[in-house]
Short mmCIF file of C-alpha atoms and ligand atoms in Angstrom, two decimals:
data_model
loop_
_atom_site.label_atom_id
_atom_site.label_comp_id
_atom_site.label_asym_id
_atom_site.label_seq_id
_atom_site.Cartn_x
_atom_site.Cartn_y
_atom_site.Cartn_z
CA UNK L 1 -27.19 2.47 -6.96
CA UNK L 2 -24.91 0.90 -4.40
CA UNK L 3 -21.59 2.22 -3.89
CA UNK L 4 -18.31 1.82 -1.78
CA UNK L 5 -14.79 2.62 -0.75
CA UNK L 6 -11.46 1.74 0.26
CA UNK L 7 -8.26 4.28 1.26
CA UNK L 8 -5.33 4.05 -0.22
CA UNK L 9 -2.13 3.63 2.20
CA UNK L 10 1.74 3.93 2.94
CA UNK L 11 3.91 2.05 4.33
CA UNK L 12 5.94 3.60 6.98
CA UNK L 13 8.60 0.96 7.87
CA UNK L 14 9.73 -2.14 6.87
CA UNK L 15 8.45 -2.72 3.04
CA UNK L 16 10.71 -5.72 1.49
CA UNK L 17 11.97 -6.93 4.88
CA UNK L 18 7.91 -8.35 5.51
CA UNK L 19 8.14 -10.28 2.38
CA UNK L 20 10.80 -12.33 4.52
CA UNK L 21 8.25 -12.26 7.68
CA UNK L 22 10.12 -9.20 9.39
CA UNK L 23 7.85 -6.90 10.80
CA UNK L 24 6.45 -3.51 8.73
CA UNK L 25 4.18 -0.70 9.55
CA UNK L 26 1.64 0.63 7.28
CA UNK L 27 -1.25 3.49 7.41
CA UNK L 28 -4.16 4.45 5.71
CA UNK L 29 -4.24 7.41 3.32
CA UNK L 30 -7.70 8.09 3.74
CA UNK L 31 -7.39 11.15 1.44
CA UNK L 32 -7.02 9.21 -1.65
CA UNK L 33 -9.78 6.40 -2.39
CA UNK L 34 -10.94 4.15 -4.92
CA UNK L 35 -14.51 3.51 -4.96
CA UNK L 36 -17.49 1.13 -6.80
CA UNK L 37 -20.57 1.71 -7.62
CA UNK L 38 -23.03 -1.16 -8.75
CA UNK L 39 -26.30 -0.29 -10.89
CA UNK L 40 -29.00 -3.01 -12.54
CA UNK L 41 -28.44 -3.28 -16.03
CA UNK L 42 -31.13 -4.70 -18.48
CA UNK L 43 -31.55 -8.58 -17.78
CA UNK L 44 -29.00 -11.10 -19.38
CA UNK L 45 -26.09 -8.76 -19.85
CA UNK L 46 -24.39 -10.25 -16.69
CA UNK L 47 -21.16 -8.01 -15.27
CA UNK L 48 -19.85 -5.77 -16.73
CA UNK L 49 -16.70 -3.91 -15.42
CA UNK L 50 -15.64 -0.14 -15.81
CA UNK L 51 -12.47 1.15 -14.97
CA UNK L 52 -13.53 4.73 -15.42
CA UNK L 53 -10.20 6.34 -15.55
CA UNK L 54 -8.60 4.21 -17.52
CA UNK L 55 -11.18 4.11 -20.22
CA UNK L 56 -11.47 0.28 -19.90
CA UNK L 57 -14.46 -2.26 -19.88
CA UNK L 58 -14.71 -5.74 -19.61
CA UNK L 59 -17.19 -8.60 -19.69
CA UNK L 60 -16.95 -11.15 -16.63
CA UNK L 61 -18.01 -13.83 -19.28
CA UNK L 62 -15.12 -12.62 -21.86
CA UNK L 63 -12.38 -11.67 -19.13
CA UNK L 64 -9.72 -13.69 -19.25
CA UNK L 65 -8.88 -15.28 -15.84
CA UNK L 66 -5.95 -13.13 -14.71
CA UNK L 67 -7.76 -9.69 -15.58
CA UNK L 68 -7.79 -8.39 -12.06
CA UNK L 69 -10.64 -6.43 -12.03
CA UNK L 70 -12.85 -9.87 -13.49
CA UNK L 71 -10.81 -12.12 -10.94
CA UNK L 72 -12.01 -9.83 -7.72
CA UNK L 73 -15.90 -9.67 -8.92
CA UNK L 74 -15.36 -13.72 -9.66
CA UNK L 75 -14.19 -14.64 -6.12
CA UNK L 76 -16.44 -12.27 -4.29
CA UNK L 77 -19.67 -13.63 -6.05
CA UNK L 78 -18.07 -17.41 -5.40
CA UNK L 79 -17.40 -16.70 -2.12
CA UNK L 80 -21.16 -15.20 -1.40
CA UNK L 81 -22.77 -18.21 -3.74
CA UNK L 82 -23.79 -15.74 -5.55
CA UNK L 83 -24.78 -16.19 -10.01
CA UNK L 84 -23.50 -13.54 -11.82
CA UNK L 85 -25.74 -10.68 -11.33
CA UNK L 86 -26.85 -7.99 -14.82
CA UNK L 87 -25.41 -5.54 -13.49
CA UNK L 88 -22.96 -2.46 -14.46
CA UNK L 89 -20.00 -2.01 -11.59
CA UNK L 90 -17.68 1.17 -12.51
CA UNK L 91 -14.49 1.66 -10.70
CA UNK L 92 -12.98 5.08 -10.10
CA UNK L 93 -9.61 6.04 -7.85
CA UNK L 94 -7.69 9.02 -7.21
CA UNK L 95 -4.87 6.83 -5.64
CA UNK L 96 -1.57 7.07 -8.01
CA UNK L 97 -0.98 4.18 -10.12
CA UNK L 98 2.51 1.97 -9.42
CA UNK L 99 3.19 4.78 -6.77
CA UNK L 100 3.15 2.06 -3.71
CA UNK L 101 -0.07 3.54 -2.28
CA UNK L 102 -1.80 0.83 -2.52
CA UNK L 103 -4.27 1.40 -5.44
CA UNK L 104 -4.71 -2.23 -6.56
CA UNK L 105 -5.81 -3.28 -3.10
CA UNK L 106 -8.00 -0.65 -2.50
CA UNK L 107 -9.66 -1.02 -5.92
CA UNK L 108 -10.38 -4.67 -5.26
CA UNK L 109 -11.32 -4.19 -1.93
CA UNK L 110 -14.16 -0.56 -3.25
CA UNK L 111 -15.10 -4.18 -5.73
CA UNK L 112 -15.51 -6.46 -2.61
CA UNK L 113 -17.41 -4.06 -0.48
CA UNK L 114 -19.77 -3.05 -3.46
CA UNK L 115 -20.64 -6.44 -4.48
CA UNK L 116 -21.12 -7.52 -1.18
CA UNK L 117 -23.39 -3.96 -0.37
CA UNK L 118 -25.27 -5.30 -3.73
CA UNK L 119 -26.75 -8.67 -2.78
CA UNK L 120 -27.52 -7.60 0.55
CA UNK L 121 -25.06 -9.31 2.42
CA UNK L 122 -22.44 -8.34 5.02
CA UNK L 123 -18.91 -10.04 4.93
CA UNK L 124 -15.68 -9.58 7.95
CA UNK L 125 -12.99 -7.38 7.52
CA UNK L 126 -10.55 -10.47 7.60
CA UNK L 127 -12.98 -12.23 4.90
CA UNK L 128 -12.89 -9.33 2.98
CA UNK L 129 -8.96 -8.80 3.07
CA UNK L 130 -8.51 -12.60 2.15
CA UNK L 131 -10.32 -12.27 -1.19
CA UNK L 132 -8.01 -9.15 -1.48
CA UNK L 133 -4.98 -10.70 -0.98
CA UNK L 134 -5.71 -13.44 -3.80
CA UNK L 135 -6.05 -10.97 -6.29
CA UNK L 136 -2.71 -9.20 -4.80
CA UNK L 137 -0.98 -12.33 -5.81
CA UNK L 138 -2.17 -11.59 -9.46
CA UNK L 139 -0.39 -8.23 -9.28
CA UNK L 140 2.62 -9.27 -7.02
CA UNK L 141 3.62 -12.32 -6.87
CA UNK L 142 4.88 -13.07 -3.15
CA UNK L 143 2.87 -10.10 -1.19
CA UNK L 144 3.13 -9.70 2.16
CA UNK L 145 -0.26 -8.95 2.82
CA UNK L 146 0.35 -5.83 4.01
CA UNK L 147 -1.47 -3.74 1.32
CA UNK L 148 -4.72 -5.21 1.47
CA UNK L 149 -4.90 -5.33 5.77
CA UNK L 150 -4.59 -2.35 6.02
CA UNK L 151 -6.52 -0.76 3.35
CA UNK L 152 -9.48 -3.13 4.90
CA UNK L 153 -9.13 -1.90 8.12
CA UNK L 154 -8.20 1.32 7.61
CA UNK L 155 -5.75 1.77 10.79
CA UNK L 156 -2.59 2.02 10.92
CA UNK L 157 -1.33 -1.69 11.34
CA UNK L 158 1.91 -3.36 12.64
CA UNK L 159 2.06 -6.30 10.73
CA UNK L 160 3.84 -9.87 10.63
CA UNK L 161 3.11 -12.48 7.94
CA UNK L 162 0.93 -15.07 9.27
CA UNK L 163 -0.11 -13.90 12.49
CA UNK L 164 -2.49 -11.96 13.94
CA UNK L 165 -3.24 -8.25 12.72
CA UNK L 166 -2.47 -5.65 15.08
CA UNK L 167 -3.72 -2.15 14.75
CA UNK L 168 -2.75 0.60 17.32
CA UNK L 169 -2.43 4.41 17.34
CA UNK L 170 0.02 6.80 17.43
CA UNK L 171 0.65 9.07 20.77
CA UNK L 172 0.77 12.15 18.79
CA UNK L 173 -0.81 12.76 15.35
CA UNK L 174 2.07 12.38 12.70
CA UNK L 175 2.50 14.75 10.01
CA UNK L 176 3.63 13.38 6.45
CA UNK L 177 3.78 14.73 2.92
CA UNK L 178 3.99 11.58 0.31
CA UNK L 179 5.90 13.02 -2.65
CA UNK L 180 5.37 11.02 -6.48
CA UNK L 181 8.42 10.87 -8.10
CA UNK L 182 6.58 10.47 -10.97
CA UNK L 183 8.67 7.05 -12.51
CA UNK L 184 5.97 4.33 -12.00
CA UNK L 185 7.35 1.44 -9.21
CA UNK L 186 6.85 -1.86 -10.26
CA UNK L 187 6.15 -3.77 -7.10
CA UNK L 188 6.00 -7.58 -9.07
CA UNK L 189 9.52 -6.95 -10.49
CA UNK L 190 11.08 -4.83 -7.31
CA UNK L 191 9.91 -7.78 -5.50
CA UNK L 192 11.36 -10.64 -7.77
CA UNK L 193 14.76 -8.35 -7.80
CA UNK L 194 15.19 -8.51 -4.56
CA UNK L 195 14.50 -11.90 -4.48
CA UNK L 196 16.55 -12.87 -6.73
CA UNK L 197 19.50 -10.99 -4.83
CA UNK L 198 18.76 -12.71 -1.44
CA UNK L 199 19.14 -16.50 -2.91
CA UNK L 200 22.28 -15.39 -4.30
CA UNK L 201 23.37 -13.35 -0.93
CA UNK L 202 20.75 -15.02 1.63
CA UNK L 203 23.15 -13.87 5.14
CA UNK L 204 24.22 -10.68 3.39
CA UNK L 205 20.11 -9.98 2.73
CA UNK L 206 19.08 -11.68 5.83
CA UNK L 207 20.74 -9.44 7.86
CA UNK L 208 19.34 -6.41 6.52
CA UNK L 209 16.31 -7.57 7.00
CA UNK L 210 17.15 -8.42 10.02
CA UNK L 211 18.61 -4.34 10.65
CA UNK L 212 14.74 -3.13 9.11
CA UNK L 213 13.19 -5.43 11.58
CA UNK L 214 14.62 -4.03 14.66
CA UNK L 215 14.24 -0.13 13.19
CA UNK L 216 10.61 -1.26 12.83
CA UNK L 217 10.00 -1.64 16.14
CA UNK L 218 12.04 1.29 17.16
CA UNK L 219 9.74 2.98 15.39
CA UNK L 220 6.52 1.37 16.91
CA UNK L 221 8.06 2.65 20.25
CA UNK L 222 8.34 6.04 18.83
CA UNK L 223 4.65 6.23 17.15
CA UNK L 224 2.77 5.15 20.33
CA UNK L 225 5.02 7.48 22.44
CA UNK L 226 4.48 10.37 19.84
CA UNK L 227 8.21 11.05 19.48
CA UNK L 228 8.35 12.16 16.04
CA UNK L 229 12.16 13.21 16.79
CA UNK L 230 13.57 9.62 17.11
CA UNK L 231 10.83 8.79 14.57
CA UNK L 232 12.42 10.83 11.58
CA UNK L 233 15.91 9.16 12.60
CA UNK L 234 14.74 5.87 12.67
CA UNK L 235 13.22 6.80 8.75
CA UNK L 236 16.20 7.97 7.61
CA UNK L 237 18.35 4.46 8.99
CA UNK L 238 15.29 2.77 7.28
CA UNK L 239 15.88 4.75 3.70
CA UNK L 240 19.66 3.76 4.16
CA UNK L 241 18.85 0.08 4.50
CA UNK L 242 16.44 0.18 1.52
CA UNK L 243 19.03 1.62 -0.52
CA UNK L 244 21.71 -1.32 0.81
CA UNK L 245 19.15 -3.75 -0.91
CA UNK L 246 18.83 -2.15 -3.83
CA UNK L 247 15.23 -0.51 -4.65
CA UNK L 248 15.96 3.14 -4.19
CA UNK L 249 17.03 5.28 -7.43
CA UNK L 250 18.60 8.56 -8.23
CA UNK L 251 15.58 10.36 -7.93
CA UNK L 252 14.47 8.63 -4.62
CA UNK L 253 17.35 9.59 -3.16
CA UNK L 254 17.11 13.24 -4.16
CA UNK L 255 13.87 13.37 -2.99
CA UNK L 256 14.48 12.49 0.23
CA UNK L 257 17.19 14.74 0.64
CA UNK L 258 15.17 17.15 -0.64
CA UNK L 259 12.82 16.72 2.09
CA UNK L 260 15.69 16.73 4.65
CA UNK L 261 16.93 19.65 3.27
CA UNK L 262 13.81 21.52 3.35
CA UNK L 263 13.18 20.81 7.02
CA UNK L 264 11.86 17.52 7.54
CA UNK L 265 12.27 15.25 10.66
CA UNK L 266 13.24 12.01 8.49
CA UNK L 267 12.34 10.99 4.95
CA UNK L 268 12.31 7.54 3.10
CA UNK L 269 11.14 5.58 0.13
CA UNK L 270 7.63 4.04 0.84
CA UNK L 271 6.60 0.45 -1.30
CA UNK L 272 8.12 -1.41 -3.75
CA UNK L 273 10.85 0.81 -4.74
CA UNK L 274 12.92 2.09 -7.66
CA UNK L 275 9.92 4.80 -8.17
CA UNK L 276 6.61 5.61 -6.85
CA UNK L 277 6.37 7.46 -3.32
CA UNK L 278 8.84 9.11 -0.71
CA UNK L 279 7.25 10.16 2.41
CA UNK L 280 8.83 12.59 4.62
CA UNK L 281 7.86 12.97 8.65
CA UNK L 282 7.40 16.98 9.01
CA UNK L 283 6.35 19.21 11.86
CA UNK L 284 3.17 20.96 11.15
CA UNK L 285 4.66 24.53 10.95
CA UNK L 286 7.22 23.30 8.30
CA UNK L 287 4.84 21.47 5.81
CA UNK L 288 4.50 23.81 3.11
CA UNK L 289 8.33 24.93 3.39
CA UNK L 290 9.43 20.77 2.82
CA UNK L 291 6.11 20.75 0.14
CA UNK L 292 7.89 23.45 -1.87
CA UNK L 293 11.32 22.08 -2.04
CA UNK L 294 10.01 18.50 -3.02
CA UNK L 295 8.33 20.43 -5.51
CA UNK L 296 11.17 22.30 -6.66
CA UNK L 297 13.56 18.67 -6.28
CA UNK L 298 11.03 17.56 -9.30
CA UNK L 299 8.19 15.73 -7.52
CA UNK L 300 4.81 15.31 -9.84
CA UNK L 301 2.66 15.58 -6.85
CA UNK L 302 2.77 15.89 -2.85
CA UNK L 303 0.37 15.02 -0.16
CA UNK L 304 -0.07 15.96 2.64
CA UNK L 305 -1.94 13.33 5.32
CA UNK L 306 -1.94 13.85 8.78
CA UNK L 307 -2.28 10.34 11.02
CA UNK L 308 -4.22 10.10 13.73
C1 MEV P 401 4.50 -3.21 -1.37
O1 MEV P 401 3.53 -2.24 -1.02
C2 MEV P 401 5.29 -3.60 -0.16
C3 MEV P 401 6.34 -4.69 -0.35
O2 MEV P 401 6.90 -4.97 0.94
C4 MEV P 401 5.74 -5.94 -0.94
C5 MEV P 401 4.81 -6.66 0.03
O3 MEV P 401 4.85 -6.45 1.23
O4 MEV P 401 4.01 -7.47 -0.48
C6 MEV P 401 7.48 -4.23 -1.25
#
């Protein structure tokens, strides 16, 4: 049996303003993974697809061609020349669903790896993240490519549509708790929202984009120099611009000043918006303190990662 993984991931600055090529910073969430395992079945069955925790199996032969689970195995075994193989691939996660970690990039990308893993074959991280992102399209639309770079490489990533990927470390390890609120975010539709809003408003939205784009590197400055103390600021301006362009929500907001409340450096919606994560920068000491009141402020479940 042959079997891989991908990490799921947040996005620490700049989600919505990289659509519009501003820059955005993203890490791995390396406790939470999706992985694929790929067994022989009996000959002439050809592939069949389990997605384990969601009770669902398909056919590669009877998918239809926007299933994204099918359309990952079908590039991957284009891309490698390979014929459909008999064989049985099952998918698991533990990465939330619509929370804006990530869990339809990593899922493809656990598919990628255990396909490739399967026939023997080796393929690039940047190969592998370009099958990715055409099955991200299926699920959102315009995407950056954020998602599925770094889930690939699994490093924290400053990233700008269309050019080359940069991955770099922080100067001090960074402390985060990612709070659910528990309302699924719908990344295709936050996306087309916002869209929507900038052709009607294009300077009004270009200039907040513009406002993310310099926090972003504010914030680069403050990750490699391990100042978490202008760090949390610089989340906190981040949260307000998200919320000037429309993809926080009531409970967003409350959990983030939840988190602020409870002790934490800076706090902000992470993704897509209008549901799914907040993340909150903590000091070590004061993690379980901020845990409890995001807790208490209603969120469905908090983790804690630790970046490195
Ligand atoms: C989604 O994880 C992040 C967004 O910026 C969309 C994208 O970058 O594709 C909202």
């Amino acid at each position: 049996m042959i079997s891989a993984s991908a990490p799921g991931k947040v996005i620490l600055f700049g989600e919505h303003a990289v659509v519009y090529g501003r820059p955005a910073i993203a890490v791995p969430v390396p406790q939470v993974r999706a992985t694929a395992t790929v067994e022989v079945a009996p000959g002439g069955e050809g592939l069949t697809l389990v997605a384990a925790d969601l009770d669902r199996e398909v056919s590669l032969r009877g998918s239809s061609p926007d299933d994204p689970l099918a359309a990952i195995a079908r590039l991957t075994l284009d891309h490698l020349g390979q014929p459909e193989p008999d064989a049985r691939l099952v998918v698991t996660s533990t990465i939330p669903i619509a929370g804006g970690m990530g869990s339809g990039a990593a899922v493809s990308t656990a598919i990628v790896r255990a396909l490739v893993a399967f026939f023997g074959r080796e393929l690039p991280p940047n190969e592998v993240s370009r099958l990715v992102y055409e099955v991200e399209k299926l699920h959102h639309g315009t995407p950056s490519g954020i998602d599925n770079t770094v889930v690939v490489y699994e490093r924290p990533v400053y990233f700008v549509r269309d050019r080359r990927i940069e991955t770099f470390s922080p100067g001090a390890p960074l402390h985060l708790l990612i709070a659910d609120s528990g309302t699924p975010s719908r990344t295709k539709e936050v996306v087309a929202a916002v869209r929507a809003r900038w052709e009607k408003q294009p300077a009004r939205y270009d200039f907040l984009f513009d406002r993310i784009g310099e926090v972003v590197d504010e914030a680069r400055e403050a990750i490699e120099a391990g100042d978490v103390y202008t760090l949390g600021g610089l989340m906190d301006q981040n949260h307000e611009l998200l919320r000037k362009i429309g993809v926080s929500s009531p409970e967003l907001d409350e959990l983030v000043e939840a988190a602020r409340y409870g002790g934490a450096l800076g706090a902000k919606l992470s993704g897509a918006g209008r549901g799914g994560n907040v993340i909150a920068l903590v000091e070590e000491f004061a993690a379980d303190e901020v845990e409890e009141v995001l807790r208490a402020a209603g969120a469905k479940r908090v983790i804690y990662a630790v970046v490195e």
